Short mmCIF file of C-alpha atoms and ligand atoms in Angstrom, two decimals:
data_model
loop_
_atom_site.label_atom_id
_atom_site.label_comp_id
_atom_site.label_asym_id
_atom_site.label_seq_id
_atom_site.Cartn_x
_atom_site.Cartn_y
_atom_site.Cartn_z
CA UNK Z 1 3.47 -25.14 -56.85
CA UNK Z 2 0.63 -24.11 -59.00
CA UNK Z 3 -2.18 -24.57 -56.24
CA UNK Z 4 0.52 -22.87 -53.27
CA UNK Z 5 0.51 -19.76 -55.23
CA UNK Z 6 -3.82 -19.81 -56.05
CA UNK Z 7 -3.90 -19.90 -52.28
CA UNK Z 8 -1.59 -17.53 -51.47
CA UNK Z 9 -3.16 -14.93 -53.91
CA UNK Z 10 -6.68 -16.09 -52.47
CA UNK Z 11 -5.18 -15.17 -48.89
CA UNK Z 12 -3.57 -11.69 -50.33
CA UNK Z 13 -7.67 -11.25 -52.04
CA UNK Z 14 -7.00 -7.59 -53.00
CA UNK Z 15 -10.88 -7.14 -52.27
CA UNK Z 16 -10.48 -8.08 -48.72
CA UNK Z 17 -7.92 -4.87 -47.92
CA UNK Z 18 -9.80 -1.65 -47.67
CA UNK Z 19 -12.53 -2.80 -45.29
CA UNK Z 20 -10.09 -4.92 -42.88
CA UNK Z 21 -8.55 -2.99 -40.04
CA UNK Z 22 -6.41 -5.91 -40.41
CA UNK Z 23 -4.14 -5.10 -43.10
CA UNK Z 24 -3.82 -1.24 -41.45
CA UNK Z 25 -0.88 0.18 -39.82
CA UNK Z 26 -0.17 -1.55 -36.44
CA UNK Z 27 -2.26 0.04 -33.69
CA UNK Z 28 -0.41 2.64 -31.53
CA UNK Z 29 -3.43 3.81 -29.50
CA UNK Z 30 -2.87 4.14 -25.64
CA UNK Z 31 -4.35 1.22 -23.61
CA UNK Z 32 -7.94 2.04 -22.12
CA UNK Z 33 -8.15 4.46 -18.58
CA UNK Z 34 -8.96 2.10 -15.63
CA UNK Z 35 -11.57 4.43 -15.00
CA UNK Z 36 -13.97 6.94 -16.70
CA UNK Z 37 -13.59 9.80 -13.92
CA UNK Z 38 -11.83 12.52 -15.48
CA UNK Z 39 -8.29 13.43 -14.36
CA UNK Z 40 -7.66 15.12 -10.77
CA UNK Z 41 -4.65 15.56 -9.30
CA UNK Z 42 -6.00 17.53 -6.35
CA UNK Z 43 -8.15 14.94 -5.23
CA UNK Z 44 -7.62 12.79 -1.77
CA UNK Z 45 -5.99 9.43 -1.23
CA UNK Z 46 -6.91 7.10 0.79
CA UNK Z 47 -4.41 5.73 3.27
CA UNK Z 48 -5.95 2.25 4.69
CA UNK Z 49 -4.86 1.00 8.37
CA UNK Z 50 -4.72 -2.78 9.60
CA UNK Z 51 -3.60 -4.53 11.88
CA UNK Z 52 -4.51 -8.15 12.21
CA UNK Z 53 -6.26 -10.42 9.74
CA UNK Z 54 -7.81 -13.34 10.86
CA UNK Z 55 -10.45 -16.05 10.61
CA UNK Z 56 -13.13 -13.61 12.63
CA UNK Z 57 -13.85 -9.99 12.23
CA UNK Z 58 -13.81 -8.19 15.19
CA UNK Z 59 -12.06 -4.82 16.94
CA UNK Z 60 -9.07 -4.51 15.55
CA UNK Z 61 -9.03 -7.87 13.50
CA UNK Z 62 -10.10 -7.82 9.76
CA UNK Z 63 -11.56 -11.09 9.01
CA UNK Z 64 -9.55 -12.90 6.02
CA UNK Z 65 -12.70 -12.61 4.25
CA UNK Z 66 -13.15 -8.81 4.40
CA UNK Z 67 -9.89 -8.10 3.26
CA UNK Z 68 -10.34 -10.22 0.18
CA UNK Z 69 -13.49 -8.35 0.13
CA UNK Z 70 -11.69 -4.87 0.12
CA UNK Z 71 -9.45 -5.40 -2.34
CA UNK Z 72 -11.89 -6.41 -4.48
CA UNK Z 73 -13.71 -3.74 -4.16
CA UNK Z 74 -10.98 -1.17 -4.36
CA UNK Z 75 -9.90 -2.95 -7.50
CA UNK Z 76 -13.31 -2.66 -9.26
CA UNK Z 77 -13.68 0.92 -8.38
CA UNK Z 78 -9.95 1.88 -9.61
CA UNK Z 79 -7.48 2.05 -7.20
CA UNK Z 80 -4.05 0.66 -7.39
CA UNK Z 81 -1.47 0.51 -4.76
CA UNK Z 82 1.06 2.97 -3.92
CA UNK Z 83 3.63 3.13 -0.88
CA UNK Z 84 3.06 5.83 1.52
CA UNK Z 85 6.50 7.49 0.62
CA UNK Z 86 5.84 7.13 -3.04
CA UNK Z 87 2.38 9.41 -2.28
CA UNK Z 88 4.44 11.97 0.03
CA UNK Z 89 6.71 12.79 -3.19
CA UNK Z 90 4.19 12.48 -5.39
CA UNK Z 91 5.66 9.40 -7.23
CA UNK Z 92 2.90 7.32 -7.70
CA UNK Z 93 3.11 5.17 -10.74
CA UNK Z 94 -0.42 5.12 -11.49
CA UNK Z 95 -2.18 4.37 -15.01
CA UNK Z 96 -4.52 6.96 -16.53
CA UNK Z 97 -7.74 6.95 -14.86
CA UNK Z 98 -6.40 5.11 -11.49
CA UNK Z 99 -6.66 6.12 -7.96
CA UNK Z 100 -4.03 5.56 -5.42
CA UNK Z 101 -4.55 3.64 -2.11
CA UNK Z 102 -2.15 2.87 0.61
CA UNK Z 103 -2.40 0.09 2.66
CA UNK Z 104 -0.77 0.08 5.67
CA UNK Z 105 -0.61 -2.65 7.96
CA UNK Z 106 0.54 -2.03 12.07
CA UNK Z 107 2.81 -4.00 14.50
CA UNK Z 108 4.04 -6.95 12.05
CA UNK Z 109 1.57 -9.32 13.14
CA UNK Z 110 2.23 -13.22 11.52
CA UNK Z 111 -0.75 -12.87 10.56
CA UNK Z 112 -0.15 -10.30 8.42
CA UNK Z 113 2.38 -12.44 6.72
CA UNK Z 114 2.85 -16.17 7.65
CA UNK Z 115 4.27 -18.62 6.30
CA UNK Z 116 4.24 -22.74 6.40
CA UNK Z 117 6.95 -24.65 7.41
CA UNK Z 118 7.88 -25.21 4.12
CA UNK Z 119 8.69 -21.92 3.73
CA UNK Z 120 5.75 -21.15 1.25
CA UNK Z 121 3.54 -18.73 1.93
CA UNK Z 122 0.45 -19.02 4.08
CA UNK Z 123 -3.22 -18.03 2.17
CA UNK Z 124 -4.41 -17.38 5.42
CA UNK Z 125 -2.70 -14.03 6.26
CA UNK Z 126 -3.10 -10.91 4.80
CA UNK Z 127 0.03 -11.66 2.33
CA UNK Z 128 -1.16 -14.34 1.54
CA UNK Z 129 -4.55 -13.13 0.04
CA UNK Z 130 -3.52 -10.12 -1.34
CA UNK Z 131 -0.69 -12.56 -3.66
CA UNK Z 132 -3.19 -14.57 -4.51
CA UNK Z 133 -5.10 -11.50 -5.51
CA UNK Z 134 -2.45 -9.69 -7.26
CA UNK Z 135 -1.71 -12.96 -9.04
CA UNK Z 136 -4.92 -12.33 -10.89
CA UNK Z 137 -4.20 -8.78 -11.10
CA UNK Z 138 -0.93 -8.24 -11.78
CA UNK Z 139 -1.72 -4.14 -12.18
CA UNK Z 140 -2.85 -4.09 -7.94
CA UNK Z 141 0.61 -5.87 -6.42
CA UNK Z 142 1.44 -6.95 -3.48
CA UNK Z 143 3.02 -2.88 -2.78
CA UNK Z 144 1.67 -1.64 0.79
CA UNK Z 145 3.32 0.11 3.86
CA UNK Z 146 4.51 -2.38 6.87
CA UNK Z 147 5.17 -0.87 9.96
CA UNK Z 148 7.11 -3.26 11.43
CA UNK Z 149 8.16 -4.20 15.16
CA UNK Z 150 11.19 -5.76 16.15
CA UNK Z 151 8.93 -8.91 16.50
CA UNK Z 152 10.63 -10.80 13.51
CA UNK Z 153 8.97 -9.16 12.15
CA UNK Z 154 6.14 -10.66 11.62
CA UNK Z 155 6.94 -13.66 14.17
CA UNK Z 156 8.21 -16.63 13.06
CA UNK Z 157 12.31 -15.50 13.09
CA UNK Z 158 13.35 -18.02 11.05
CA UNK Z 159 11.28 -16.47 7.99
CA UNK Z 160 11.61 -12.92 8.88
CA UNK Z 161 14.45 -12.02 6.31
CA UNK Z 162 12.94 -14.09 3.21
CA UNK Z 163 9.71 -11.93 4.22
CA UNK Z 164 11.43 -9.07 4.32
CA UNK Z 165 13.02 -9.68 1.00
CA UNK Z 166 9.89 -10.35 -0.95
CA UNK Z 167 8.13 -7.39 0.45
CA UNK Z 168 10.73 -5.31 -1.17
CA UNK Z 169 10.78 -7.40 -4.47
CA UNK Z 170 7.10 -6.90 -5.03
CA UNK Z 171 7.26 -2.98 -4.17
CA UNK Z 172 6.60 -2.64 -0.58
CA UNK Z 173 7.78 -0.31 1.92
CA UNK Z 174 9.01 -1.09 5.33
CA UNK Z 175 8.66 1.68 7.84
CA UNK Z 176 8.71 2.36 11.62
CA UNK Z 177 6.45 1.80 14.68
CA UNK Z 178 8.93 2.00 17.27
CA UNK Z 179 10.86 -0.73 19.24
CA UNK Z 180 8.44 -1.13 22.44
CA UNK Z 181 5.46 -0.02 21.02
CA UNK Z 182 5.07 2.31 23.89
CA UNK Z 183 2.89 5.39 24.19
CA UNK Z 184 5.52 7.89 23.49
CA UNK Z 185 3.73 10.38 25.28
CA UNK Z 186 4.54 9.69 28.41
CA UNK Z 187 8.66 8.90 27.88
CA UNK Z 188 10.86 12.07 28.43
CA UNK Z 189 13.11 12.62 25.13
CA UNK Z 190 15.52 10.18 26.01
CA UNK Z 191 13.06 7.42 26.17
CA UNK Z 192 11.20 8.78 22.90
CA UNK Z 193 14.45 9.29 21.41
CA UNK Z 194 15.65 5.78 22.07
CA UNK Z 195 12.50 3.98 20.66
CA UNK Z 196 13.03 6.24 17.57
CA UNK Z 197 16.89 5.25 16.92
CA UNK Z 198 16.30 1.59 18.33
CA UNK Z 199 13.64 1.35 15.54
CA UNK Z 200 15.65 3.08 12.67
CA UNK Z 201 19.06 0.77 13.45
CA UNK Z 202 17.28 -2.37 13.39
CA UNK Z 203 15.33 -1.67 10.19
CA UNK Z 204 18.86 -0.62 8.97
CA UNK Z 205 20.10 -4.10 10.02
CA UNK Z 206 17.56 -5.69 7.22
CA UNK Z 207 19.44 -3.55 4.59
CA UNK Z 208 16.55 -0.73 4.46
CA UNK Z 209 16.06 3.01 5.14
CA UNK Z 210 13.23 3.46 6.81
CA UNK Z 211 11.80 6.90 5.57
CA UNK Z 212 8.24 6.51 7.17
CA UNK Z 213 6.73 6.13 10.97
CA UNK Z 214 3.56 5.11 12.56
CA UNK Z 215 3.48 6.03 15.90
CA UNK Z 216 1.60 3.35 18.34
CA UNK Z 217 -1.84 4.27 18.90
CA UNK Z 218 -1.15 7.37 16.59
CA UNK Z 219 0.40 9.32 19.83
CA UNK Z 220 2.79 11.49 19.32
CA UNK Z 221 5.53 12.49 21.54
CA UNK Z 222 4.97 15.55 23.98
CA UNK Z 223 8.49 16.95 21.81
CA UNK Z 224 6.93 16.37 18.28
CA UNK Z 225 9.92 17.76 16.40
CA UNK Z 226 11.51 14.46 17.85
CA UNK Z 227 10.14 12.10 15.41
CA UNK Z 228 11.46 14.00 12.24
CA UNK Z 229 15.13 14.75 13.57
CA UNK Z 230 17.62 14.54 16.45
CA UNK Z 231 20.83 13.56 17.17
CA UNK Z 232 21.66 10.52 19.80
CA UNK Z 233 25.63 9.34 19.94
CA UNK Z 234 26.64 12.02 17.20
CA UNK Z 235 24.11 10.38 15.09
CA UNK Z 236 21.50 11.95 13.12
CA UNK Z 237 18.45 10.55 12.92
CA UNK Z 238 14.52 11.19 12.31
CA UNK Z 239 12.02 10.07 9.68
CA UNK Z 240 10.39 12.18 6.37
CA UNK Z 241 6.94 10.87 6.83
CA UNK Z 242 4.49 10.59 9.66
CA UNK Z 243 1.32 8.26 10.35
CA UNK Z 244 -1.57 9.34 12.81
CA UNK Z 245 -4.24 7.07 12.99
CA UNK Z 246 -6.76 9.06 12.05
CA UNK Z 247 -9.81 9.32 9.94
CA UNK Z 248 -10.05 10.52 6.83
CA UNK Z 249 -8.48 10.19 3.96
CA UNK Z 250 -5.38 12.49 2.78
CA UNK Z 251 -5.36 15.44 0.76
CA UNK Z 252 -3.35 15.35 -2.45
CA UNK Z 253 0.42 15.77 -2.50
CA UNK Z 254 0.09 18.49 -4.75
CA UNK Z 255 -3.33 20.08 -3.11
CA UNK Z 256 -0.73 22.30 -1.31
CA UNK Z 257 -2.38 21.21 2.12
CA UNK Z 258 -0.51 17.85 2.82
CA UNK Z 259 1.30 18.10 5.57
CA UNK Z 260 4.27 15.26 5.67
CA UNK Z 261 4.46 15.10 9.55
CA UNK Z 262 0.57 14.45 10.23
CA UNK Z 263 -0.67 11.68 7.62
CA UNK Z 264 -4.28 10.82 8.09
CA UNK Z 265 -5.31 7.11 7.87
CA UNK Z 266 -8.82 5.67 7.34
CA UNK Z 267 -9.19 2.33 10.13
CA UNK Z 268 -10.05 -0.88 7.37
CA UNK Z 269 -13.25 -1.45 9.51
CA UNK Z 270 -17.32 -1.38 8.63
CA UNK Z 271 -17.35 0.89 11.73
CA UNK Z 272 -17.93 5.17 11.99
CA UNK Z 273 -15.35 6.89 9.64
CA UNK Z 274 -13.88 3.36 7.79
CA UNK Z 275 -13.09 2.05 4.86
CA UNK Z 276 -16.98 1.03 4.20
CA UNK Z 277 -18.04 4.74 4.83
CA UNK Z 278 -15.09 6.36 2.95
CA UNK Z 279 -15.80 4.02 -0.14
CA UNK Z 280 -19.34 4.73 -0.41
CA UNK Z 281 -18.83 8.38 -0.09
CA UNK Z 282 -16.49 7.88 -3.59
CA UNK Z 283 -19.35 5.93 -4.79
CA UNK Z 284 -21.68 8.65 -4.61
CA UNK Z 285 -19.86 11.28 -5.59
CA UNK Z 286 -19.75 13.09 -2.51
CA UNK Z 287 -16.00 12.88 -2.25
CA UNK Z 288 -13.38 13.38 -5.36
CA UNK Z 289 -10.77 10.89 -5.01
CA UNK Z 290 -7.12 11.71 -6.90
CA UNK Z 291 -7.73 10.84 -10.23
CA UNK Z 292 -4.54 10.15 -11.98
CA UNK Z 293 -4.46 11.64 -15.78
ZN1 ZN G 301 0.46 -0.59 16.81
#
């Protein structure tokens, strides 16, 4: 009993107190910025676009390596993931000191997201890496934009509503890029108007309201006005936010010069205008991503 209490009074050593942050109140301080850039809400975002990844870089095709590559570097210089309709109404959930990115990934591709036969998830697709990834880094999840086909989506039917459901789980958005992937140019209204509703229903069918578009190839109808709103079998229909392809990142949503019809995107290439060129410009300064505060 005697020796309990000498140690216990050793342990309490009065002496100890006023020099050890230890014994202090319990710490209520903030946790760190991801970044040191100071705050800037008018600053652009960066809207990434891609389509396949696969063993081999080339047009069109991120290699599997790059795109680890990418988010890796997007991670280390501060970005976090954001849906595309989260950025239009400004409801990013950033930490202080983060900057958003969008990716966005075209035409539902398996190997954007494939799976085994067992029904776990393949490391070689873009899903794949980026879970892996976000595994690590639970703060950069596996949130981007699909714009999905009626293709499975993303092939492999069986899978296609398990996919669909863990997209939304981790955060994702699923949005629009027609049924036909036509060039909607050259349809009269009734065609465009079809592809539009076609697209809209089915996405409906997997329980979700698809709010966003990508048009294929970034070609807009010859009747614009078409993609944000008409009415087909006393149905109304039309979507709130609008891809292009593009190439360069977007302003701000609350730089007053965002325009929710005509989204820019930056092609996730090393080629002119791409994600390479954009990052480096952040790099050196010579562009002021949003910076959130
Ligand atoms: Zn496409």
């Amino acid at each position: 009993m005697i020796a309990s209490l000498v140690l216990f009074s050793a342990l309490l050593d009065p002496q100890d107190k006023p020099s050890n942050p230890q014994y202090g109140p319990p710490s209520v301080e903030e946790p760190k910025p991801v970044t040191e850039r100071l705050p800037n809400r008018k600053g652009n975002v960066l809207i990434l676009m891609y389509h396949r990844i696969e063993q081999e870089e080339k047009n069109m095709v991120r290699s599997y390596e790059n795109f680890e590559a990418d988010l890796n570097r997007l991670y280390a210089m501060g970005y976090r993931p954001v849906t595309l309709d989260e950025y239009v109404n400004n409801r990013m959930p950033l930490p202080r000191g983060a900057s958003p990115v969008i990716l966005t990934f075209d035409d539902s591709w398996q190997s954007q997201f494939s799976m085994k036969s067992d029904g776990s998830i393949d490391p070689k697709s873009a899903v794949g890496i980026w879970k892996k990834f976000a595994d690590k880094n639970p703060d950069f999840p596996v949130k981007g934009t699909f714009f999905i086909l009626p293709n499975g989506p993303f092939g492999q039917k069986k899978f296609a509503k398990r996919k669909v459901e863990l997209l939304l789980e981790w955060g994702s958005e699923i949005g629009s890029h027609t049924m036909t992937h036509g060039n909607l140019s050259k349809m009269s209204d009734g065609e465009v108007m079809k592809e539009l509703a076609g697209s809209y229903d089915y996405i409906a069918s997997l329980g979700i309201k698809a709010r966003s578009i990508a048009t294929p190839y970034g070609i807009a109808p010859k009747n614009r006005s078409l993609l944000n709103k008409f009415e087909l079998n006393g149905k109304r229909y039309g979507y709130d936010n609008i891809c292009l392809a593009g190439s360069s990142p977007a302003p701000s949503p609350v730089s007053g010069k965002m325009d929710r019809l005509r989204i820019p995107r930056v092609q996730a290439y090393d080629g002119t205008l791409g994600i390479s060129y954009w990052l480096n410009r952040v790099s050196s300064g010579k562009v002021q991503p949003y910076v959130q505060p």
